[in-house]
CSV table of C-alpha atoms and ligand atoms in Angstrom, one decimal:
chain,number,residue,atom,x,y,z
A,173,MET,CA,0.0,-0.1,0.2
A,174,GLN,CA,1.6,3.5,-1.1
A,175,VAL,CA,1.3,5.6,2.1
A,176,PRO,CA,2.0,9.3,2.1
A,177,ASP,CA,4.8,11.3,3.9
A,178,ILE,CA,3.2,11.1,7.2
A,179,ILE,CA,3.6,10.7,10.7
A,180,ILE,CA,1.5,7.8,12.5
A,181,ALA,CA,1.0,8.4,16.3
A,182,ILE,CA,-0.1,5.7,18.4
A,183,ASP,CA,-1.0,6.5,22.2
A,184,GLY,CA,-2.7,4.7,24.8
A,185,TYR,CA,-2.5,2.5,27.9
A,186,SER,CA,0.2,0.1,29.1
A,187,SER,CA,0.6,-3.2,27.6
A,188,THR,CA,-2.2,-2.6,25.0
A,189,GLY,CA,0.0,-3.8,22.1
A,190,LYS,CA,1.1,-0.3,20.9
A,191,SER,CA,4.5,-1.3,20.1
A,192,THR,CA,3.7,-4.5,18.2
A,193,LEU,CA,1.3,-2.7,15.9
A,194,ALA,CA,3.3,0.1,15.2
A,195,LYS,CA,6.2,-2.2,14.3
A,196,LEU,CA,4.1,-4.2,12.1
A,197,LEU,CA,2.9,-1.0,10.3
A,198,ALA,CA,6.4,0.3,9.9
A,199,LYS,CA,7.1,-2.8,8.1
A,200,GLU,CA,4.4,-2.7,5.8
A,201,PHE,CA,4.6,1.0,4.8
A,202,SER,CA,8.6,1.0,5.1
A,203,PHE,CA,8.2,3.5,7.9
A,204,LEU,CA,10.9,4.0,10.8
A,205,TYR,CA,9.6,2.8,14.0
A,206,LEU,CA,10.6,4.9,17.2
A,207,ASP,CA,9.5,3.7,20.5
A,208,SER,CA,9.3,6.9,22.8
A,209,GLY,CA,8.6,4.7,25.9
A,210,ALA,CA,12.1,2.8,25.2
A,211,LEU,CA,13.4,6.7,25.8
A,212,TYR,CA,11.8,7.0,29.2
A,213,ARG,CA,13.2,3.6,30.1
A,214,GLY,CA,16.6,4.2,29.1
A,215,VAL,CA,16.7,7.5,31.4
A,216,THR,CA,15.4,5.0,34.3
A,217,LEU,CA,18.2,2.6,33.9
A,218,PHE,CA,20.6,5.3,33.7
A,219,ALA,CA,19.2,7.0,37.0
A,220,GLN,CA,19.1,3.4,38.8
A,221,GLU,CA,22.6,2.8,37.6
A,222,HIS,CA,24.4,5.9,38.7
A,223,GLY,CA,21.9,6.0,42.3
A,224,TYR,CA,19.9,8.9,41.0
A,225,ILE,CA,16.7,6.8,42.4
A,226,THR,CA,16.8,4.6,45.2
A,227,GLU,CA,15.1,1.1,45.4
A,228,ASP,CA,12.4,3.0,47.4
A,229,GLY,CA,12.1,5.2,44.4
A,230,VAL,CA,13.5,8.4,46.1
A,231,ILE,CA,14.8,10.5,43.1
A,232,ASP,CA,17.5,12.9,43.3
A,233,GLU,CA,16.1,15.2,40.8
A,234,GLU,CA,19.2,17.8,40.8
A,235,ALA,CA,21.7,14.8,40.4
A,236,LEU,CA,19.7,13.4,37.6
A,237,ARG,CA,19.1,16.8,36.1
A,238,SER,CA,23.1,17.6,36.1
A,239,HIS,CA,24.0,14.7,34.7
A,240,LEU,CA,21.1,13.9,32.2
A,241,GLY,CA,23.3,15.8,29.3
A,242,GLU,CA,26.2,13.1,29.7
A,243,LEU,CA,23.6,10.2,28.8
A,244,ASP,CA,24.2,9.0,25.0
A,245,LEU,CA,20.9,7.5,24.6
A,246,HIS,CA,20.1,6.6,21.0
A,247,PHE,CA,18.5,3.9,18.5
A,248,GLU,CA,20.5,1.7,16.3
A,249,TYR,CA,18.6,0.4,13.4
A,250,THR,CA,18.9,-3.0,12.3
A,251,PRO,CA,17.3,-5.0,9.8
A,252,GLU,CA,15.5,-6.7,12.6
A,253,GLY,CA,14.2,-3.3,14.1
A,254,SER,CA,15.5,-0.9,16.1
A,255,LYS,CA,17.4,-1.5,19.5
A,256,THR,CA,17.9,0.8,22.3
A,257,PHE,CA,21.6,1.8,23.2
A,258,ILE,CA,23.6,4.0,26.0
A,259,GLY,CA,26.7,4.6,24.3
A,260,ASP,CA,28.0,1.3,22.6
A,261,ARG,CA,26.0,-0.9,25.1
A,262,CYS,CA,22.6,-2.2,23.8
A,263,VAL,CA,20.2,-2.1,26.8
A,264,GLU,CA,17.1,-3.5,25.2
A,265,ALA,CA,16.8,-6.3,27.5
A,266,GLU,CA,17.6,-4.4,30.8
A,267,ILE,CA,14.9,-1.6,30.0
A,268,ARG,CA,12.3,-4.1,30.0
A,269,SER,CA,12.9,-5.5,33.2
A,270,LEU,CA,10.5,-5.3,36.0
A,271,ARG,CA,12.5,-3.3,38.1
A,272,VAL,CA,12.7,-0.7,35.0
A,273,SER,CA,8.8,-1.0,34.7
A,274,GLY,CA,8.4,-0.3,38.5
A,275,GLN,CA,10.1,3.0,38.3
A,276,VAL,CA,9.6,4.3,34.9
A,277,SER,CA,6.4,6.2,35.3
A,278,PRO,CA,7.7,8.7,38.3
A,279,ILE,CA,10.8,9.2,36.1
A,280,SER,CA,8.9,10.2,32.9
A,281,ALA,CA,6.8,12.3,35.2
A,282,ILE,CA,9.8,14.8,35.5
A,283,ALA,CA,9.5,17.9,33.0
A,284,PHE,CA,13.3,18.2,32.1
A,285,VAL,CA,13.2,14.3,31.5
A,286,ARG,CA,10.5,14.8,29.1
A,287,ALA,CA,12.2,17.5,27.3
A,288,PHE,CA,15.2,15.5,26.9
A,289,VAL,CA,13.0,12.5,25.3
A,290,ASP,CA,10.7,15.1,23.2
A,291,ASP,CA,14.3,16.7,21.5
A,292,LYS,CA,15.4,12.9,20.5
A,293,LEU,CA,12.0,12.3,19.1
A,294,HIS,CA,11.7,15.6,17.1
A,295,GLU,CA,14.7,15.1,15.5
A,296,ALA,CA,14.0,11.6,14.5
A,297,GLY,CA,10.5,12.7,13.1
A,298,ALA,CA,11.5,15.5,11.2
A,299,ALA,CA,11.8,13.3,8.1
A,300,LYS,CA,8.3,11.9,8.1
A,301,ARG,CA,7.6,8.2,7.4
A,302,VAL,CA,7.6,7.7,11.0
A,303,VAL,CA,5.1,5.6,13.3
A,304,MET,CA,5.8,6.7,17.0
A,305,ASP,CA,4.2,5.4,20.1
A,306,GLY,CA,3.9,6.4,23.3
A,307,ARG,CA,1.6,8.3,25.7
A,308,ASP,CA,1.3,12.0,24.5
A,309,ILE,CA,2.8,11.7,20.9
A,310,GLY,CA,-0.4,12.6,19.4
A,311,THR,CA,-1.4,15.4,22.0
A,312,THR,CA,2.1,16.8,22.6
A,313,VAL,CA,5.0,15.8,20.9
A,314,PHE,CA,3.4,15.9,17.4
A,315,PRO,CA,-0.1,17.1,17.8
A,316,ASP,CA,0.0,17.7,13.8
A,317,ALA,CA,0.5,14.1,13.3
A,318,GLU,CA,-1.6,13.1,10.4
A,319,LEU,CA,-2.8,9.9,11.7
A,320,LYS,CA,-3.4,9.5,15.4
A,321,ILE,CA,-4.4,6.0,17.2
A,322,PHE,CA,-5.6,5.7,20.8
A,323,MET,CA,-5.0,2.0,21.9
A,324,THR,CA,-7.1,0.5,25.0
A,325,ALA,CA,-8.0,-3.2,26.1
A,326,SER,CA,-9.6,-4.8,29.0
A,327,THR,CA,-7.1,-5.3,32.2
A,328,GLU,CA,-7.4,-9.0,32.1
A,329,VAL,CA,-6.2,-8.9,28.3
A,330,ARG,CA,-3.2,-6.4,28.9
A,331,THR,CA,-2.0,-8.7,32.1
A,332,ARG,CA,-2.1,-11.7,30.1
A,333,ARG,CA,-0.1,-10.1,27.1
A,334,ARG,CA,2.3,-8.7,29.7
A,335,TYR,CA,2.8,-11.9,31.8
A,336,ASP,CA,3.1,-14.2,28.8
A,337,GLU,CA,6.0,-11.7,27.2
A,338,MET,CA,7.9,-12.1,30.6
A,339,VAL,CA,7.2,-15.6,30.7
A,340,GLY,CA,8.4,-16.0,27.0
A,341,LYS,CA,11.8,-14.3,28.1
A,342,GLY,CA,12.3,-16.9,30.8
A,343,GLU,CA,11.1,-14.8,33.7
A,344,THR,CA,8.7,-16.1,36.4
A,345,PRO,CA,6.3,-13.3,37.2
A,346,ASP,CA,3.4,-13.2,39.5
A,347,TRP,CA,0.1,-12.4,37.7
A,348,GLU,CA,-1.1,-10.0,40.4
A,349,GLU,CA,2.3,-8.1,40.4
A,350,VAL,CA,2.2,-7.8,36.9
A,351,LYS,CA,-1.4,-6.5,36.9
A,352,ALA,CA,-0.7,-4.0,39.8
A,353,ASN,CA,2.4,-2.7,38.0
A,354,LEU,CA,0.2,-2.0,34.9
A,355,LEU,CA,-2.7,-0.4,36.9
A,356,GLU,CA,-0.3,1.8,38.9
A,357,ARG,CA,1.6,2.9,35.6
A,358,ASP,CA,-1.7,3.8,34.0
A,359,TYR,CA,-2.7,5.9,37.0
A,360,ILE,CA,0.6,7.8,37.3
A,361,ASP,CA,0.6,8.3,33.4
A,362,SER,CA,-2.8,9.8,33.4
A,363,HIS,CA,-2.5,11.9,36.5
A,364,ARG,CA,0.8,13.5,35.8
A,365,GLU,CA,0.9,17.1,35.6
A,366,VAL,CA,3.3,17.3,32.4
A,367,SER,CA,1.6,16.1,29.4
A,368,PRO,CA,-0.4,13.4,30.8
A,369,LEU,CA,-1.6,10.1,28.9
A,370,ALA,CA,-4.7,11.5,27.1
A,371,ARG,CA,-6.7,10.6,23.9
A,372,ALA,CA,-6.1,13.6,21.2
A,373,GLY,CA,-9.5,14.7,20.3
A,374,ASP,CA,-8.8,13.8,16.7
A,375,ALA,CA,-7.3,10.0,17.8
A,376,PHE,CA,-9.2,7.0,16.4
A,377,ILE,CA,-9.7,4.7,19.5
A,378,LEU,CA,-8.9,1.2,18.7
A,379,ASP,CA,-9.9,-1.5,21.4
A,380,ASN,CA,-8.1,-4.8,20.5
A,381,SER,CA,-9.6,-6.6,23.4
A,382,ASP,CA,-10.9,-9.2,21.3
A,383,MET,CA,-8.9,-8.5,17.8
A,384,THR,CA,-6.2,-10.5,16.1
A,385,LEU,CA,-3.0,-8.4,15.1
A,386,LYS,CA,-4.1,-9.1,11.3
A,387,GLU,CA,-7.3,-7.6,12.2
A,388,GLU,CA,-5.7,-4.2,13.7
A,389,VAL,CA,-3.4,-4.0,10.5
A,390,VAL,CA,-6.6,-4.0,8.5
A,391,TRP,CA,-8.3,-1.6,10.6
A,392,THR,CA,-5.6,0.8,10.4
A,393,GLU,CA,-5.3,0.6,6.4
A,394,GLY,CA,-9.0,1.0,6.3
A,395,LEU,CA,-8.4,4.5,8.0
A,396,ILE,CA,-5.4,5.4,5.8
A,397,HIS,CA,-7.7,4.6,2.8
A,398,GLY,CA,-10.2,6.5,4.0
A,399,ARG,CA,-8.3,9.5,5.2
A,400,PHE,CA,-6.1,9.8,1.9
A,401,GLY,CA,-8.5,8.6,-0.4
A,402,ILE,CA,-6.2,5.7,-1.4
A,403,LEU,CA,-8.0,3.3,-3.8
A,404,ASP,CA,-5.5,0.3,-4.1
B,669,LIG,O1,5.5,2.2,26.3
B,669,LIG,P1,6.0,1.7,27.5
B,669,LIG,O2,5.3,0.6,28.3
B,669,LIG,O3,7.6,1.1,27.1
B,669,LIG,O4,6.3,3.1,28.4
B,669,LIG,C1,7.2,3.1,29.6
B,669,LIG,C2,6.6,4.2,30.4
B,669,LIG,O5,7.3,5.4,29.9
B,669,LIG,C3,5.1,4.3,30.6
B,669,LIG,O6,4.9,4.0,31.8
B,669,LIG,C4,4.8,5.8,30.8
B,669,LIG,C5,6.1,6.8,30.0
B,669,LIG,N1,6.3,7.0,28.6
B,669,LIG,C6,5.6,8.3,28.8
B,669,LIG,O7,5.1,9.1,29.7
B,669,LIG,N2,5.6,9.1,27.4
B,669,LIG,C7,5.3,8.2,26.3
B,669,LIG,N3,5.5,9.0,25.0
B,669,LIG,C8,6.2,7.1,26.4
B,669,LIG,C9,5.9,6.4,27.5
């Protein structure tokens, strides 16, 4: 399908399958995929490794602010997709751990952290032909994105997805803990002062509780057909 040079913004709750859909659309349309959550996760890992956040979640904002400029956080693009790096170290696995997931929401609520991430996203999105997923892409980062999707799904379905993903990685998660982490993140993400998770007025809602990935792609293609008058 011939898709024009646009930005596709996919926002929504945790574990609704935003990145799975975004990656697939990027592949189908030959777009660049950008995972904004990975950047917040990278900042969180950096803060943990340097002691700017304690195990109990106490954040030394001043220290984080003064050292954030030293963080060389970037994506490297491989044929299998993009990978998150700190310097020359691939941190893709560490940033998906429960330890990082448990502290990423308060870190991402800090205004200067959001400015740091937004700069990187604006740089990457300047070329268009980008699909980006996150919490505030359609509202704050790219409010003029040509296509906005807001994803949601039932709590049970989301917990199942996250649980299975962790089991697939050889972890032994606790169902209730996984569910509690999801709900806590949703709460913090939706209630923070700076750029909270919210649906943009012009975003299309996709509830994929009972949809296959294939159906989600067909649904999105339908939107693009309608929006840009593409007939093939
Ligand atoms: O999509 P994810 O679960 O990898 O995102 C991790 C966290 O980063 C999430 O709890 C909220 C935050 N986030 C955000 O605040 N804004 C974004 N655009 C993307 C993620």
